[in-house]
Tab-separated table of C-alpha atoms in Angstrom:
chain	number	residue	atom	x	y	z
A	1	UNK	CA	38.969	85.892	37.210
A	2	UNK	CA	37.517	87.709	39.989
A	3	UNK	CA	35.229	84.467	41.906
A	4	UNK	CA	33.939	87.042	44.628
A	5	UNK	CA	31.667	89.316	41.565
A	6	UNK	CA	30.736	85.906	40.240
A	7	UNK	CA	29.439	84.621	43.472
A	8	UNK	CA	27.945	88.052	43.922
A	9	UNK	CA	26.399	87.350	39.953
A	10	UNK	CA	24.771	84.223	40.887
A	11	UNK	CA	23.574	85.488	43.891
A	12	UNK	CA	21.890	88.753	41.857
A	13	UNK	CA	20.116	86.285	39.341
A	14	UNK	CA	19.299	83.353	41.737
A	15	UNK	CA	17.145	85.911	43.671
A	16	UNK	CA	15.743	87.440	40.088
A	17	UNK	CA	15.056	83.790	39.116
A	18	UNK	CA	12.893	83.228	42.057
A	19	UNK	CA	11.198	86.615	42.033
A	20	UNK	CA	9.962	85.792	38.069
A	21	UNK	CA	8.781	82.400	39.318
A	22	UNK	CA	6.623	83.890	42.062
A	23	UNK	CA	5.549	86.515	39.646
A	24	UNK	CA	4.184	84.397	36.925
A	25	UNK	CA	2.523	82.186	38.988
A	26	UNK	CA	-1.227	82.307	39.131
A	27	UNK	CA	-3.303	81.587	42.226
A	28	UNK	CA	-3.791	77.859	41.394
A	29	UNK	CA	0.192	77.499	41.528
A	30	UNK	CA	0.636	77.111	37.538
A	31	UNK	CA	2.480	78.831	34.855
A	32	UNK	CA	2.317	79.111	31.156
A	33	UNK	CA	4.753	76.701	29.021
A	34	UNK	CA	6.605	80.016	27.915
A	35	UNK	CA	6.800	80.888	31.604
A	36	UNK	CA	7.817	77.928	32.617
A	37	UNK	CA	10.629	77.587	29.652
A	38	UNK	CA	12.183	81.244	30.690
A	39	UNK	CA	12.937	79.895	34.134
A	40	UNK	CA	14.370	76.406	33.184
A	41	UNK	CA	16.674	79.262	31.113
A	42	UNK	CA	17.183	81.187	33.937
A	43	UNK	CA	17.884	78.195	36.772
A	44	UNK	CA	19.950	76.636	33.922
A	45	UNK	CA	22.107	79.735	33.756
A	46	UNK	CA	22.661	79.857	38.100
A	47	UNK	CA	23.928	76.350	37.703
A	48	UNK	CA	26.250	77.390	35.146
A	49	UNK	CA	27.374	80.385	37.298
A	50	UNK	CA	27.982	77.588	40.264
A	51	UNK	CA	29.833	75.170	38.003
A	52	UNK	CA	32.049	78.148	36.981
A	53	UNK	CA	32.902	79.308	40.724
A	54	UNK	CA	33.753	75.597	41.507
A	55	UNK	CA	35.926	75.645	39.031
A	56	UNK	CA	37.725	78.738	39.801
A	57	UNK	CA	37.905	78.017	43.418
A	58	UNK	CA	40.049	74.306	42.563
A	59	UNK	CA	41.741	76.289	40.310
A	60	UNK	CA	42.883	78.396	42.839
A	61	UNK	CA	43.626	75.935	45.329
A	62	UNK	CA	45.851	73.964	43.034
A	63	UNK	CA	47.623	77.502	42.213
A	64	UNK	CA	48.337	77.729	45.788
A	65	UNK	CA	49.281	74.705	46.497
A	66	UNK	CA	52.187	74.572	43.817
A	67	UNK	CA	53.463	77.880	45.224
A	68	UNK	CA	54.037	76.138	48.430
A	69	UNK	CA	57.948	75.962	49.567
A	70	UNK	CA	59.265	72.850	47.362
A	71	UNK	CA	61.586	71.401	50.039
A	72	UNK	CA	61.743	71.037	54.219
A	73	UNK	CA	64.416	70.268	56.179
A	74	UNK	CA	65.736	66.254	57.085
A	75	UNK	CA	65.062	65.679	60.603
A	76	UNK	CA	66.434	62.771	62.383
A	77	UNK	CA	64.352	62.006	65.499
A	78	UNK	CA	65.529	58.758	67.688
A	79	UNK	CA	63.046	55.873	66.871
A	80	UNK	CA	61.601	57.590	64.029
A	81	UNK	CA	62.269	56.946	60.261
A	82	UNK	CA	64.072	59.472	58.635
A	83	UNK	CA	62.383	61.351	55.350
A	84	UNK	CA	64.064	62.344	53.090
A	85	UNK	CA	63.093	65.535	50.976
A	86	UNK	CA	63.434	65.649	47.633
A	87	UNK	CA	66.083	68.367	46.754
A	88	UNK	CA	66.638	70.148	43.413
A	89	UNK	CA	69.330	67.350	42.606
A	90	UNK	CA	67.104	64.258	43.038
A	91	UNK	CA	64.366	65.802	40.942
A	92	UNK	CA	66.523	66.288	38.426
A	93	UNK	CA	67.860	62.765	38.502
A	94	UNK	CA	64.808	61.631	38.518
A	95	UNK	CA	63.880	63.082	35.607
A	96	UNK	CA	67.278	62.156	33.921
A	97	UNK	CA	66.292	58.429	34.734
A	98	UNK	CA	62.513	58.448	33.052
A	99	UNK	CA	63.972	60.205	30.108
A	100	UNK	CA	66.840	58.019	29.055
A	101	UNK	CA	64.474	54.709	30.240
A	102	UNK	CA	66.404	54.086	33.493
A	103	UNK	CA	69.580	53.074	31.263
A	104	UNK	CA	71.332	56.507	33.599
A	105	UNK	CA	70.393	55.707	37.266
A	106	UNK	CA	72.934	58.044	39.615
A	107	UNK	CA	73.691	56.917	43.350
A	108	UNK	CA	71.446	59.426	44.373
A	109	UNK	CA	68.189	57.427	43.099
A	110	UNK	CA	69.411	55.030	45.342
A	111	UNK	CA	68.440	55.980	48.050
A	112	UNK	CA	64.833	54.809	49.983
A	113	UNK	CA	64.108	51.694	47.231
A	114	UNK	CA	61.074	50.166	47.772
A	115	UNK	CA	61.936	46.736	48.949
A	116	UNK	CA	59.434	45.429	45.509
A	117	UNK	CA	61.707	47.397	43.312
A	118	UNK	CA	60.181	50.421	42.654
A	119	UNK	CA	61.319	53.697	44.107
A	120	UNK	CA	59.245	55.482	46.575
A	121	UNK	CA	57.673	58.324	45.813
A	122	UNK	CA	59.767	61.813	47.329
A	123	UNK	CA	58.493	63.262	50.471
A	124	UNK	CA	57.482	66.175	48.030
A	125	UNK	CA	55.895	64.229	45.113
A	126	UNK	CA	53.880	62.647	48.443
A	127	UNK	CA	52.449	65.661	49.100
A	128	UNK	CA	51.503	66.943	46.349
A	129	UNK	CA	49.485	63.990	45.140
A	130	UNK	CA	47.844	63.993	48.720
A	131	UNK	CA	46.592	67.722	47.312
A	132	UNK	CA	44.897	66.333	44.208
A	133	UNK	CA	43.562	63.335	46.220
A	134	UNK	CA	41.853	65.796	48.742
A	135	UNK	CA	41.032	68.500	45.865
A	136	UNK	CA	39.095	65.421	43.545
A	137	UNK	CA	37.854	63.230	46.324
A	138	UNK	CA	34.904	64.740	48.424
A	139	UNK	CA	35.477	62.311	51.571
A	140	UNK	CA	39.412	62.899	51.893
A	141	UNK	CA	38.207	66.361	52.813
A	142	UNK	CA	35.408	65.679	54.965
A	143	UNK	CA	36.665	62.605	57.004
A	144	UNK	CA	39.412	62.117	59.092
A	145	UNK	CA	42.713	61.374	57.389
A	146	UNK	CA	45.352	58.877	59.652
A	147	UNK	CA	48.379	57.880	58.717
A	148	UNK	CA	49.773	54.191	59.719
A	149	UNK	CA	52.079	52.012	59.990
A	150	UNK	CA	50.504	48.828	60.850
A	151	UNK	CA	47.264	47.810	61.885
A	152	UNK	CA	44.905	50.540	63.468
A	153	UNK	CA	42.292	50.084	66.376
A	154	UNK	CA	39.620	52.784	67.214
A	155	UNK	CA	38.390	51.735	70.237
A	156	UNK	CA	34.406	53.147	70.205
A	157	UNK	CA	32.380	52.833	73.921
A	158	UNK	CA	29.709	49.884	73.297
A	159	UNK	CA	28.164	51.027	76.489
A	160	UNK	CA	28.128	53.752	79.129
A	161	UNK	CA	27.577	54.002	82.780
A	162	UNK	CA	23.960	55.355	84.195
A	163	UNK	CA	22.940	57.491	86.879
A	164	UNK	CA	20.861	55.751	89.254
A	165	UNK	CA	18.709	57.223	92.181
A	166	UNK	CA	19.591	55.830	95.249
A	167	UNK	CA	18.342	56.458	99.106
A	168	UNK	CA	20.701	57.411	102.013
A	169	UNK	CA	22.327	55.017	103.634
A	170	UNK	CA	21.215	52.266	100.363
A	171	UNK	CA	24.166	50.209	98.599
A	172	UNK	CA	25.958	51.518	95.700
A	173	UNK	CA	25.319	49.650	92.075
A	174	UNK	CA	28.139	49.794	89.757
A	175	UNK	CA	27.157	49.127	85.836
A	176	UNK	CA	29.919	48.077	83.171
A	177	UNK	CA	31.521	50.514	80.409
A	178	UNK	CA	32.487	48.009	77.664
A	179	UNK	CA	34.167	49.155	74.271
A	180	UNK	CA	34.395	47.716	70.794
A	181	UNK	CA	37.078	48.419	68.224
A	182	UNK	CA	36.851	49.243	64.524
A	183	UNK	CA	40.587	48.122	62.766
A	184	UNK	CA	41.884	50.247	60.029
A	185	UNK	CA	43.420	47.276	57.987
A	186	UNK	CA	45.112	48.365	54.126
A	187	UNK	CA	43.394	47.328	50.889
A	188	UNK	CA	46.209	48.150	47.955
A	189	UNK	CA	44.798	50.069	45.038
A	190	UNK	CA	47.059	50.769	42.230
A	191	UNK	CA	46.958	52.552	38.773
A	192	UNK	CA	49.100	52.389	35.945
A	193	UNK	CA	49.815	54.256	32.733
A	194	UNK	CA	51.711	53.533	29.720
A	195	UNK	CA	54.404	56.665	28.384
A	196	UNK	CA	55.735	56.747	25.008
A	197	UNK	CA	59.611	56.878	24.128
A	198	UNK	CA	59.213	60.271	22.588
A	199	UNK	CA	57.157	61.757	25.337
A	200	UNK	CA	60.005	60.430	28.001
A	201	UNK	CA	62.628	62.382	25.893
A	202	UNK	CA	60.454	65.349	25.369
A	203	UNK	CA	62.581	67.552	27.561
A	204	UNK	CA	59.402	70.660	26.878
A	205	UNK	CA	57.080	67.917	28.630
A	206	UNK	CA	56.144	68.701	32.087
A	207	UNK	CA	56.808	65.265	32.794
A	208	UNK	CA	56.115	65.342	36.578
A	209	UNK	CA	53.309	67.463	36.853
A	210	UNK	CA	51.579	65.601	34.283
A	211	UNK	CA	51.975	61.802	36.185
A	212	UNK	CA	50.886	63.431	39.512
A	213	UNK	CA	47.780	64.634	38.189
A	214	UNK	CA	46.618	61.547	35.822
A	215	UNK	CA	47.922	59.312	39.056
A	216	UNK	CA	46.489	61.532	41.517
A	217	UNK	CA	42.892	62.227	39.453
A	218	UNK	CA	42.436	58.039	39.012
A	219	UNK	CA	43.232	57.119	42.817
A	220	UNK	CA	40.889	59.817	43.679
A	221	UNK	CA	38.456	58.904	41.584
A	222	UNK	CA	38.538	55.263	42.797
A	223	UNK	CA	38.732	55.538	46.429
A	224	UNK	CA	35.767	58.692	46.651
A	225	UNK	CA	33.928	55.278	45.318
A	226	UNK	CA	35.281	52.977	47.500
A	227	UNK	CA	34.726	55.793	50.540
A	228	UNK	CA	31.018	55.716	49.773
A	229	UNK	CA	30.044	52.321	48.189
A	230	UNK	CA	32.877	49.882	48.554
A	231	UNK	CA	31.711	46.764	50.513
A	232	UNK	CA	34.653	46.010	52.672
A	233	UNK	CA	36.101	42.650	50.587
A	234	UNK	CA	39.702	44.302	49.266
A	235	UNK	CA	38.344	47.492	49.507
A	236	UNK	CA	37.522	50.003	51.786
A	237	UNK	CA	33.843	49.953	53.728
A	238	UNK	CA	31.727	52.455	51.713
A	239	UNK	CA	29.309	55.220	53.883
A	240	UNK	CA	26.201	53.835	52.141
A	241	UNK	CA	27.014	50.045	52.486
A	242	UNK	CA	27.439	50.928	56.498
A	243	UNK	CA	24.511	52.929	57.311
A	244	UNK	CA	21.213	50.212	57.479
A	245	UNK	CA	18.854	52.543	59.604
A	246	UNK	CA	17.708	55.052	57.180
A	247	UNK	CA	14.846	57.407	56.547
A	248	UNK	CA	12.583	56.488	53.613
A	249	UNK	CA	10.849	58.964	51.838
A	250	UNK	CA	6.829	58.849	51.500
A	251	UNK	CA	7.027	59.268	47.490
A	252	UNK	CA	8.917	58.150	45.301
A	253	UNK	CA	10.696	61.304	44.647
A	254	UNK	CA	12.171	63.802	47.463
A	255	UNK	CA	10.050	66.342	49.300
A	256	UNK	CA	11.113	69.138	51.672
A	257	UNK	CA	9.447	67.281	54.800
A	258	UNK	CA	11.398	63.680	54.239
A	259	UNK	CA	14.650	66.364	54.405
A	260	UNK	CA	13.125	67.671	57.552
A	261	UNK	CA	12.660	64.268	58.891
A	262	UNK	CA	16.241	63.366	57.684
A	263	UNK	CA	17.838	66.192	59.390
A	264	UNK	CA	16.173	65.599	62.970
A	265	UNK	CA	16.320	62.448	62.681
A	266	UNK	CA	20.352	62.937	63.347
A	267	UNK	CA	20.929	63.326	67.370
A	268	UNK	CA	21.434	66.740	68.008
A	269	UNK	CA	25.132	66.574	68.771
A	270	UNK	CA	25.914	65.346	65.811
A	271	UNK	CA	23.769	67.927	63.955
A	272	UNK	CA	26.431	71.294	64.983
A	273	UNK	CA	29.165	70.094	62.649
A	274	UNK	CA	26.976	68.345	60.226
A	275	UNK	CA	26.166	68.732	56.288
A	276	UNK	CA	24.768	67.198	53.194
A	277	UNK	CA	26.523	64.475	50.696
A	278	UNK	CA	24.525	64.160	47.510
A	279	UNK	CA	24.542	63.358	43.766
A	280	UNK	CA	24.549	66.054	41.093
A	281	UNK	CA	21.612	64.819	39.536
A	282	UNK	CA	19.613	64.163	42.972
A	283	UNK	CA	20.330	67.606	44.022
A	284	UNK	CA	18.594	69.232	41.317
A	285	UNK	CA	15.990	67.989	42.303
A	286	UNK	CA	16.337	69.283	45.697
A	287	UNK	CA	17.175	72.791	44.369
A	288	UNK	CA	13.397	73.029	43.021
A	289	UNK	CA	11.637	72.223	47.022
A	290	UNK	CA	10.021	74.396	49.032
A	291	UNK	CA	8.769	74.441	52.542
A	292	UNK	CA	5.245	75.247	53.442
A	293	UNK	CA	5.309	78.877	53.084
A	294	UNK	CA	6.663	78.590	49.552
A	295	UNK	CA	10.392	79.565	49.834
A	296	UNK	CA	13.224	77.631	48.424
A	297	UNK	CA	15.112	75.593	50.883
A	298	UNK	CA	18.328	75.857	48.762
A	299	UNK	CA	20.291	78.957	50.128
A	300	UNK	CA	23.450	79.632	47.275
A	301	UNK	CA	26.343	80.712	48.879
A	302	UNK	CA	27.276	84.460	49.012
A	303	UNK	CA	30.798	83.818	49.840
A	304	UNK	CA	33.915	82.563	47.989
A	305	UNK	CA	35.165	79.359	48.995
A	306	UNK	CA	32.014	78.490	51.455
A	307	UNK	CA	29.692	75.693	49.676
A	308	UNK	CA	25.713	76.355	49.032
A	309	UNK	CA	23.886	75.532	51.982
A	310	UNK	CA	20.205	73.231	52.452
A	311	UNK	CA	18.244	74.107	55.562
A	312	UNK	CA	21.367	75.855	56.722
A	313	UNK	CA	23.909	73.309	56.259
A	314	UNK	CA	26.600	72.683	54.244
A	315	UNK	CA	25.993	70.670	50.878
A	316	UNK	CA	28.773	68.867	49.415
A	317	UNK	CA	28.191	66.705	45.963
A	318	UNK	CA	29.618	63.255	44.671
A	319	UNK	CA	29.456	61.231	41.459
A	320	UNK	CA	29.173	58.535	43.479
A	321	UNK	CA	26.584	59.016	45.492
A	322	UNK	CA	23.394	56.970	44.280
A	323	UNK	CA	20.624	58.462	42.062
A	324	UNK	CA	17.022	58.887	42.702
A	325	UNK	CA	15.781	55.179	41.962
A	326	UNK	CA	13.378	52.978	44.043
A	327	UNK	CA	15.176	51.281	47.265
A	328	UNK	CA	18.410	53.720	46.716
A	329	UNK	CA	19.619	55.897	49.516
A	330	UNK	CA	20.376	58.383	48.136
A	331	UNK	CA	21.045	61.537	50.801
A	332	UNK	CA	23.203	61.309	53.521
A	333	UNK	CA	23.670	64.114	56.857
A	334	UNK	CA	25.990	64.152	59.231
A	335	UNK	CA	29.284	64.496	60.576
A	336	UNK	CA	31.256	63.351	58.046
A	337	UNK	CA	34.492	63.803	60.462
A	338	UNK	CA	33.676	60.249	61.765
A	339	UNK	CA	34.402	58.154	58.410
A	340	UNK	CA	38.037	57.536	59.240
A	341	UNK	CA	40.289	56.738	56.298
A	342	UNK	CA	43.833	55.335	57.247
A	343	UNK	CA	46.942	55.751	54.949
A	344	UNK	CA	49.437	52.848	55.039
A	345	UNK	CA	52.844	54.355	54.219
A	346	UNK	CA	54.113	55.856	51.440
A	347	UNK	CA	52.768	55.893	48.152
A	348	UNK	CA	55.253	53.623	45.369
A	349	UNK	CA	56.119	54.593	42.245
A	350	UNK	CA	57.296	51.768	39.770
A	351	UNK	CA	58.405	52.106	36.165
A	352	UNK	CA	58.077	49.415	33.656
A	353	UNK	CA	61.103	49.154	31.261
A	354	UNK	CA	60.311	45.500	29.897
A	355	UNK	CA	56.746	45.022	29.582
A	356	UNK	CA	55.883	47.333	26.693
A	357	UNK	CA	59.887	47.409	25.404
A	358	UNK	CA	58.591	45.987	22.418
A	359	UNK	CA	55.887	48.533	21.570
A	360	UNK	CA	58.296	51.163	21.916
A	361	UNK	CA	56.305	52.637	25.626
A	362	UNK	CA	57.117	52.658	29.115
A	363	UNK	CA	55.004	51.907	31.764
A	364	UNK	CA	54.255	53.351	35.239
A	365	UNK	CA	52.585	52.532	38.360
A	366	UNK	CA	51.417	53.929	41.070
A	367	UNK	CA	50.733	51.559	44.367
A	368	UNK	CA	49.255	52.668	47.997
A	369	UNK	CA	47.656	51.071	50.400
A	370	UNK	CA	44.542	52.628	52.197
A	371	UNK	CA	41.316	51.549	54.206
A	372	UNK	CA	38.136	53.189	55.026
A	373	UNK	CA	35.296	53.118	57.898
A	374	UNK	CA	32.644	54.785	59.472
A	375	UNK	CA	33.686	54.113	62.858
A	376	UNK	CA	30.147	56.053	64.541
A	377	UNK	CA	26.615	55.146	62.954
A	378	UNK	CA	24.665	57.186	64.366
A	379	UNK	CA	26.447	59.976	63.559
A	380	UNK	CA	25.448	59.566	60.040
A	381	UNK	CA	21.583	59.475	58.820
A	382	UNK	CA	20.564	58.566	55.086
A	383	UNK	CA	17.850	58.883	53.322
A	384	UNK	CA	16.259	55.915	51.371
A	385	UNK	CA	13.503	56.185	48.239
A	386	UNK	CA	10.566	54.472	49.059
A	387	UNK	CA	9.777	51.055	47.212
A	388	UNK	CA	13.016	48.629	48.125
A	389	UNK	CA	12.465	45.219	49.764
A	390	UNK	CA	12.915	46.412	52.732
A	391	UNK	CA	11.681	50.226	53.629
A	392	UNK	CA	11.799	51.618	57.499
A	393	UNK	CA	12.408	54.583	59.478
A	394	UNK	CA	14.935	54.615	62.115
């Protein structure tokens, strides 16, 4: 499928869309009910177009990513861990072992155990779940990924010298530069599955591919959640549940001027590398605004692989993000490159030969261990729906 001609579709229609709204609009800014149902048809078949495009596009970065080179070399750097790669023989082995229920485990699966009793997961298994974690979940690709081994400070500056005018000859005055720190700590999240006998000795069954992508599609799902709601107690410190100095709207809806006041609201450093992070259902609505001379604010994107813009910027979408409601924020710009998300380790893997023994399954689990902050408030702005308990512009 080409994705360029579709882009280059929606882009034809979008503008054809627009052109029959203006066209059947009479001077009082109405339209007949048959007017009005031909363009829900029309807008209804752009976001169709869009849907497809996204689709193609993951499609194609999946593709991409499984053509990657499948092993890298073992490097053995003084004071650092060795990792090992998962050659052609341990995949196999590995393989071996989930299909005959761990009853043949060779010497080779014996090497890195996980000190709980599962085995970790191969330097390439790793990575390739990392892809479907940063293909499914919208803040893996917008925040900052670290990986640790421990406990991680961020040291932020709480406050910053000033310039002071002085006279010649007058006495210095020297003011304080203090600094907090935000810690990175590790919340575990797990997920676990339950296999069949028959599937395990299925040797047609794309055994491996299929684990990484349920295991990788549930984390995901969890921690883009977690990234953007979670409320810090054994779980990562959601976007929303951070940011308490919001824009409210005037309505109780969304019009183009609170997005204006959203957008300068945001310092303007912050506003170069900055972008939208809505829900599906929110940003329909936005897709209908206009400004005050009457043309759409939403700007589809001509280009494959570059996301459809709002007032210029970047707009990226989330389940998870709330929906239009009264005292929900519910729109969020900024630099998303400040919500830091820390990786503890390596990712276990842990099979389950007893537990379901009896029903004639095996289980599986997948364990990591990962925390999440915005580590800069003001780098981030959200907007709020007027009528919560407590309403107020920064």
């Amino acid at each position: 499928m080409d994705i360029q001609n579709l882009i280059e579709k929606r882009a034809k229609m979008w503008e054809q869309t627009k052109n029959f709204l203006e066209s059947h609009t009479d001077k009082d800014g109405k339209i007949s009910a048959e007017d009005a149902a031909a363009y829900e048809k029309m807008e209804n078949e752009v976001s169709d177009l869009s849907k497809n495009i996204e689709r193609f596009q993951r499609q194609s970065s999946i593709d991409s990513a499984l053509k990657e080179p499948k092993t890298k070399p073992i490097l053995n750097t003084p004071a650092e861990e060795i990792s090992f790669t998962a050659n052609d023989e341990y995949r196999k082995a590995a393989l071996k072992a989930f299909r005959t229920n761990f009853r043949n485990v060779q010497n080779v699966l014996q090497e890195k155990i996980d000190e709980q009793g599962g085995y970790l997961v191969p330097d390439e298994w790793d990575r390739r779940l990392i892809d479907v974690l940063n293909e499914e979940n919208v803040m893996r690709s917008l925040g900052t990924k670290i990986t640790t081994s421990g406990e991680h400070k961020i040291n932020i500056a709480a406050t910053k010298p000033a310039a002071s005018w002085i006279e010649e000859g007058e006495s210095l005055t020297f003011g304080d530069a203090t600094f907090d720190q935000i810690i990175l700590d590790a919340h575990k999240l797990h997920v676990a599955i339950k296999i069949t006998e028959e599937l395990l000795y299925d040797n047609a069954f794309n055994l491996e591919s299929y684990i990484i992508e349920q295991f990788g599609k549930a984390l995901a799902n969890a921690e883009e959640d977690a990234f953007l709601n979670g409320n810090g107690s054994h779980r990562p410190t959601g976007l929303f549940t951070t940011i308490t100095d919001c824009e409210t709207t005037t309505g109780t809806s969304i019009s183009a001027d609170d997005i204006l006041n959203l957008v300068y609201s945001l310092k303007r450093p912050y506003r170069r590398n900055a972008s939208f992070l809505v829900n599906d259902r929110t940003l329909a609505t936005i897709r209908k605004l206009k400004d005050a001379n009457q043309a759409y604010l939403w700007q589809p994107s001509y280009q494959a692989g570059e996301p459809d813009r709002l007032l210029g910027y970047a707009v990226h979408t989330s389940p998870y993000v709330p929906t239009i409601s009264a005292g929900n924020s519910v729109l969020a710009f900024g630099d998303f490159s400040y919500y830091n998300i820390g990786d503890r380790g390596t990712r276990a893997f842990q099979e389950l030969k007893e537990l379901f023994a009896g029903n004639g399954m095996v289980g599986f689990v997948m364990k990591e261990r990962v925390d999440g902050k915005l580590v800069l408030k003001e780098a981030v702005k959200v907007l709020k729906i007027k009528g919560g308990s407590s309403d107020g512009n920064s």
